[in-house]
Amino acid sequence: QNRENSKAEDLSGPYFLGSTFSIVDVALFPFWQRILALGAHYMNLELPNNEPEFARLQVWWDAVKERSAVQNTMVCSDRLVVAYKDFYGGGAELA
């Protein structure tokens, strides 16, 4: 089912709707940023970027995080790790 959902994207550009940066990208980027930062720190999460669905996600993420509007609202990874430490059991030691 999830592999079918990934086909809902417009592949004509890097964003969810192709070449158009939209509210979909705005809504998804903070969640993806947290998955990457917190997953890596607390759960040793590594995504299989060699899988086609994840490769496309990386293209999206690379394009989204280059936008100035996104850069101006992103939270640094270290701050996220500290902010979520209680949720993950208190282990917020930074590298």
N, CA and C of each residue as an Amber inpcrd file, in Angstrom:
protein
   285
   0.8260000  -1.1950000   0.0000000   0.0000000   0.0000000   0.0000000
   0.8680000   1.2570000   0.0000000   1.8900000   1.3330000   0.8330000
   2.7280000   2.5280000   0.8930000   3.4680000   2.7630000  -0.4120000
   3.8840000   1.7080000  -1.0670000   4.5610000   1.8760000  -2.3560000
   3.6070000   2.4560000  -3.3910000   2.3280000   2.1280000  -3.2990000
   1.3370000   2.7130000  -4.2060000   1.1350000   4.1900000  -3.9020000
   1.1380000   4.5570000  -2.6220000   0.9600000   5.9580000  -2.2420000
   2.0900000   6.8170000  -2.7740000   3.2960000   6.2840000  -2.8440000
   4.4240000   7.0690000  -3.3240000   4.2530000   7.4440000  -4.7940000
   3.3900000   6.7410000  -5.5120000   3.1520000   7.0390000  -6.9170000
   2.1920000   8.2090000  -7.1170000   1.6450000   8.7460000  -6.0320000
   0.7390000   9.8870000  -6.1290000   1.4870000  11.1630000  -6.4580000
   2.7880000  11.1560000  -6.3000000   3.5870000  12.3420000  -6.5760000
   3.6840000  12.6110000  -8.0750000   3.9030000  13.8770000  -8.4010000
   4.2030000  14.3000000  -9.7640000   5.7250000  14.2910000  -9.8880000
   6.2610000  13.4660000 -10.7420000   7.7130000  13.2880000 -10.8500000
   8.3840000  14.2640000 -11.8110000   7.6520000  15.2780000 -12.2770000
   8.2290000  16.2200000 -13.2340000   9.1600000  17.2350000 -12.5760000
   9.2670000  17.2150000 -11.2700000  10.1600000  18.1080000 -10.5430000
  10.4440000  17.5260000  -9.1820000  11.2190000  18.2270000  -8.3740000
  11.6400000  17.6510000  -7.0940000  10.5970000  17.6930000  -5.9860000
   9.5710000  18.5140000  -6.1360000   8.5940000  18.6750000  -5.0660000
   7.4560000  17.6720000  -5.2110000   6.6060000  17.6200000  -4.2120000
   5.5120000  16.6520000  -4.2480000   4.6200000  16.8570000  -5.4630000
   4.3850000  18.1110000  -5.8260000   3.5770000  18.4150000  -7.0110000
   4.4480000  18.7460000  -8.2210000   5.6020000  18.1190000  -8.3090000
   6.4830000  18.3130000  -9.4580000   7.3660000  19.5300000  -9.2830000
   7.2390000  20.4930000 -10.1940000   8.0970000  21.6760000 -10.1280000
   7.5060000  22.7630000  -9.2350000   6.3090000  22.5280000  -8.6920000
   5.6310000  23.5210000  -7.8710000   5.8210000  23.2220000  -6.3850000
   6.4530000  24.1450000  -5.6770000   6.5670000  24.0580000  -4.2320000
   5.2010000  24.4120000  -3.6630000   4.6370000  23.5380000  -2.8470000
   3.2480000  23.7160000  -2.4200000   3.0850000  23.5180000  -0.9190000
   1.8610000  23.6720000  -0.4770000   1.5130000  23.4760000   0.9300000
   1.8130000  22.0360000   1.3690000   1.7900000  21.1060000   0.4510000
   2.1350000  19.7160000   0.7920000   3.5780000  19.6540000   1.2740000
   4.4790000  20.3000000   0.5540000   5.8890000  20.3130000   0.9430000
   6.0860000  21.0540000   2.2640000   5.3750000  22.1720000   2.4230000
   5.4600000  22.9600000   3.6590000   5.0000000  22.1240000   4.8520000
   3.9420000  21.3690000   4.6710000   3.3980000  20.5640000   5.7660000
   4.2900000  19.3760000   6.1010000   4.9410000  18.7950000   5.1090000
   5.7230000  17.5790000   5.3350000   7.1440000  17.8250000   5.8420000
   7.7490000  18.9580000   5.4580000   9.1650000  19.1070000   5.7760000
   9.4910000  19.0810000   7.2630000   8.7000000  19.6860000   8.1780000
   9.0980000  19.6110000   9.5850000   9.0260000  18.1900000  10.1460000
   8.0910000  17.4260000   9.6570000   7.9980000  16.0310000  10.1160000
   9.1890000  15.2180000   9.6230000   9.5560000  15.4250000   8.3650000
  10.6910000  14.6760000   7.8170000  11.9830000  15.0950000   8.4980000
  12.1330000  16.3770000   8.7900000  13.3260000  16.8450000   9.4980000
  13.4400000  16.1450000  10.8480000  12.3340000  16.0020000  11.5460000
  12.3590000  15.3450000  12.8510000  12.6230000  13.8400000  12.7290000
  12.0590000  13.2200000  11.7290000  12.3340000  11.7960000  11.5160000
  13.8280000  11.5880000  11.2960000  14.4340000  12.4130000  10.4660000
  15.8620000  12.2660000  10.1890000  16.7150000  12.5520000  11.4190000
  16.4770000  13.6680000  12.0740000  17.3160000  14.0610000  13.2100000
  17.1200000  13.1570000  14.4130000  15.8830000  12.9410000  14.7840000
  15.6100000  12.1590000  15.9910000  15.7870000  10.6680000  15.7590000
  15.3980000  10.2180000  14.5880000  15.5880000   8.8040000  14.2630000
  17.0580000   8.4220000  14.2720000  17.8910000   9.2770000  13.6950000
  19.3300000   8.9900000  13.6700000  19.9160000   9.0140000  15.0840000
  19.5200000  10.0000000  15.8730000  20.1150000  10.1450000  17.2040000
  19.6260000   9.0910000  18.1950000  18.3300000   8.8970000  18.2660000
  17.7730000   8.0340000  19.3040000  17.5910000   6.5790000  18.8900000
  17.5050000   6.3310000  17.5950000  17.1770000   4.9780000  17.1560000
  18.1580000   4.4200000  16.1260000  19.2500000   5.1400000  15.8710000
  20.2230000   4.7240000  14.8570000  19.5580000   4.4220000  13.5200000
  18.5810000   5.2250000  13.1730000  17.8230000   5.0300000  11.9460000
  18.6670000   5.3920000  10.7220000  18.7400000   4.4700000   9.7980000
  19.3750000   4.7080000   8.5040000  18.3820000   4.2850000   7.4340000
  18.0840000   5.1890000   6.5200000  17.1050000   4.8810000   5.4870000
  17.7600000   4.2000000   4.2930000  17.0640000   3.2730000   3.6780000
  17.6140000   2.5550000   2.5190000  17.4960000   3.3940000   1.2400000
  18.3750000   4.3630000   1.0700000  18.2930000   5.2770000  -0.0680000
  18.4880000   4.5850000  -1.4130000  18.9020000   3.3250000  -1.4020000
  19.0290000   2.5840000  -2.6580000  17.6800000   2.0710000  -3.1590000
  16.6620000   2.1270000  -2.3090000  15.3010000   1.7670000  -2.7260000
  14.7080000   2.9460000  -3.4880000  14.0200000   2.7030000  -4.6000000
  13.4960000   3.8170000  -5.4130000  12.6150000   4.8000000  -4.6460000
  11.7800000   4.3140000  -3.7310000  10.9160000   5.2140000  -2.9810000
  11.7160000   6.1540000  -2.0790000  12.7880000   5.6640000  -1.5150000
  13.6010000   6.5070000  -0.6500000  14.5100000   7.4280000  -1.4500000
  14.9560000   6.9980000  -2.6180000  15.7720000   7.8670000  -3.4650000
  14.9740000   9.0980000  -3.8650000  13.7230000   8.9060000  -4.2060000
  12.8470000  10.0220000  -4.5680000  12.6300000  10.9420000  -3.3800000
  12.5050000  10.3820000  -2.2020000  12.3460000  11.1680000  -0.9900000
  13.5860000  12.0230000  -0.7380000  14.7530000  11.4880000  -1.0200000
  15.9950000  12.2460000  -0.8410000  16.0630000  13.4090000  -1.8300000
  15.6210000  13.1900000  -3.0610000  15.5640000  14.2760000  -4.0480000
  14.6500000  15.3810000  -3.5330000  13.4940000  14.9980000  -3.0120000
  12.5470000  15.9620000  -2.4550000  13.1940000  16.7290000  -1.3050000
  13.7870000  16.0140000  -0.3600000  14.3730000  16.6540000   0.8130000
  15.4900000  17.6120000   0.4220000  16.3480000  17.2060000  -0.4930000
  17.4280000  18.0800000  -0.9360000  16.8950000  19.3750000  -1.5310000
  15.8250000  19.2880000  -2.3220000  15.2370000  20.4810000  -2.9360000
  14.5480000  21.3580000  -1.8970000  13.7860000  20.7580000  -1.0030000
  13.0390000  21.5230000  -0.0060000  13.9760000  22.2750000   0.9320000
  15.0090000  21.6190000   1.4240000  15.8660000  22.2660000   2.4210000
  16.7420000  23.3620000   1.8300000  16.7880000  23.4860000   0.4980000
  17.5300000  24.5690000  -0.1470000  16.7170000  25.8600000  -0.2380000
  15.4350000  25.7880000  -0.0350000  14.5820000  26.9760000  -0.1400000
  14.7950000  27.8860000   1.0780000  14.9070000  29.1730000   0.8210000
  15.1760000  30.1050000   1.9220000  14.0440000  30.1060000   2.9480000
  12.8050000  29.9820000   2.5100000  11.6830000  29.9630000   3.4520000
  11.7900000  28.7720000   4.3940000  12.2450000  27.6560000   3.8990000
  12.4190000  26.4640000   4.7350000  13.6200000  26.6560000   5.6550000
  14.7060000  27.1480000   5.1210000  15.9020000  27.3720000   5.9360000
  15.6150000  28.3240000   7.0930000  14.7700000  29.3200000   6.8510000
  14.4450000  30.3000000   7.8940000  13.5650000  29.7310000   8.9970000
  12.9430000  28.5950000   8.7690000  12.0460000  28.0250000   9.7840000
  12.5190000  26.6850000  10.3280000  13.6140000  26.1570000   9.8050000
  14.1140000  24.8800000  10.3090000  14.7010000  25.0420000  11.7060000
  14.5540000  24.0070000  12.4930000  15.1490000  23.9560000  13.8260000
  16.4320000  23.1400000  13.7020000  17.5150000  23.5980000  14.3330000
  18.7650000  22.8370000  14.2240000  18.5930000  21.4690000  14.8930000
  19.2930000  20.4900000  14.3720000  19.1500000  19.1100000  14.8430000
  19.4740000  18.9740000  16.3230000  20.5080000  19.6540000  16.7920000
  20.8760000  19.5550000  18.2040000  19.7390000  20.0450000  19.1030000
  19.0820000  21.1050000  18.6960000  17.9630000  21.6220000  19.4900000
  16.8000000  20.6340000  19.5160000  16.5400000  19.9870000  18.3760000
  15.4810000  18.9740000  18.3290000  15.7910000  17.8100000  19.2690000
  17.0310000  17.3690000  19.2560000  17.4350000  16.2430000  20.1060000
  17.1790000  16.5760000  21.5760000  17.5620000  17.7600000  21.9930000
  17.3620000  18.1600000  23.3830000  15.8710000  18.3280000  23.6900000
  15.1380000  18.9320000  22.7620000  13.7190000  19.1840000  22.9830000
  12.9120000  17.8950000  23.1270000  13.3390000  16.8390000  22.4580000
  12.5890000  15.5780000  22.4810000  13.1750000  14.5420000  23.4440000
  14.1400000  14.9200000  24.2470000  14.8160000  13.9340000  25.0960000
  13.8710000  13.2320000  26.0620000  12.9240000  13.9430000  26.6430000
  11.9940000  13.3000000  27.5880000  11.0900000  12.2990000  26.8680000
  10.7040000  12.6280000  25.6790000   9.8700000  11.7310000  24.8920000
  10.6060000  10.4210000  24.5940000  11.9070000  10.5230000  24.3550000
  12.7010000   9.3420000  24.0250000  13.4050000   8.7250000  25.2210000
  13.0610000   9.1280000  26.4110000  13.6180000   8.4840000  27.5970000
  14.8100000   9.1800000  28.1900000  15.0740000  10.4080000  27.8150000
  16.1040000  11.1970000  28.4900000  17.5030000  11.0770000  27.9410000
  17.7770000  10.3010000  26.9310000  19.1350000  10.1310000  26.4380000
  19.5140000  11.1470000  25.3850000  19.6940000  12.3980000  25.7580000
  19.9380000  13.4630000  24.7780000  21.3940000  13.8710000  24.6910000
  22.3240000  12.9940000  24.9560000  23.7300000  13.3510000  24.8340000
  24.0140000  13.6630000  23.3660000  24.6660000  14.8020000  23.1320000
  25.0000000  15.2110000  21.7740000  26.4050000  14.7680000  21.4120000
  26.5790000  14.4610000  20.1440000  27.8890000  14.0050000  19.6760000
  28.8670000  15.1520000  19.6310000
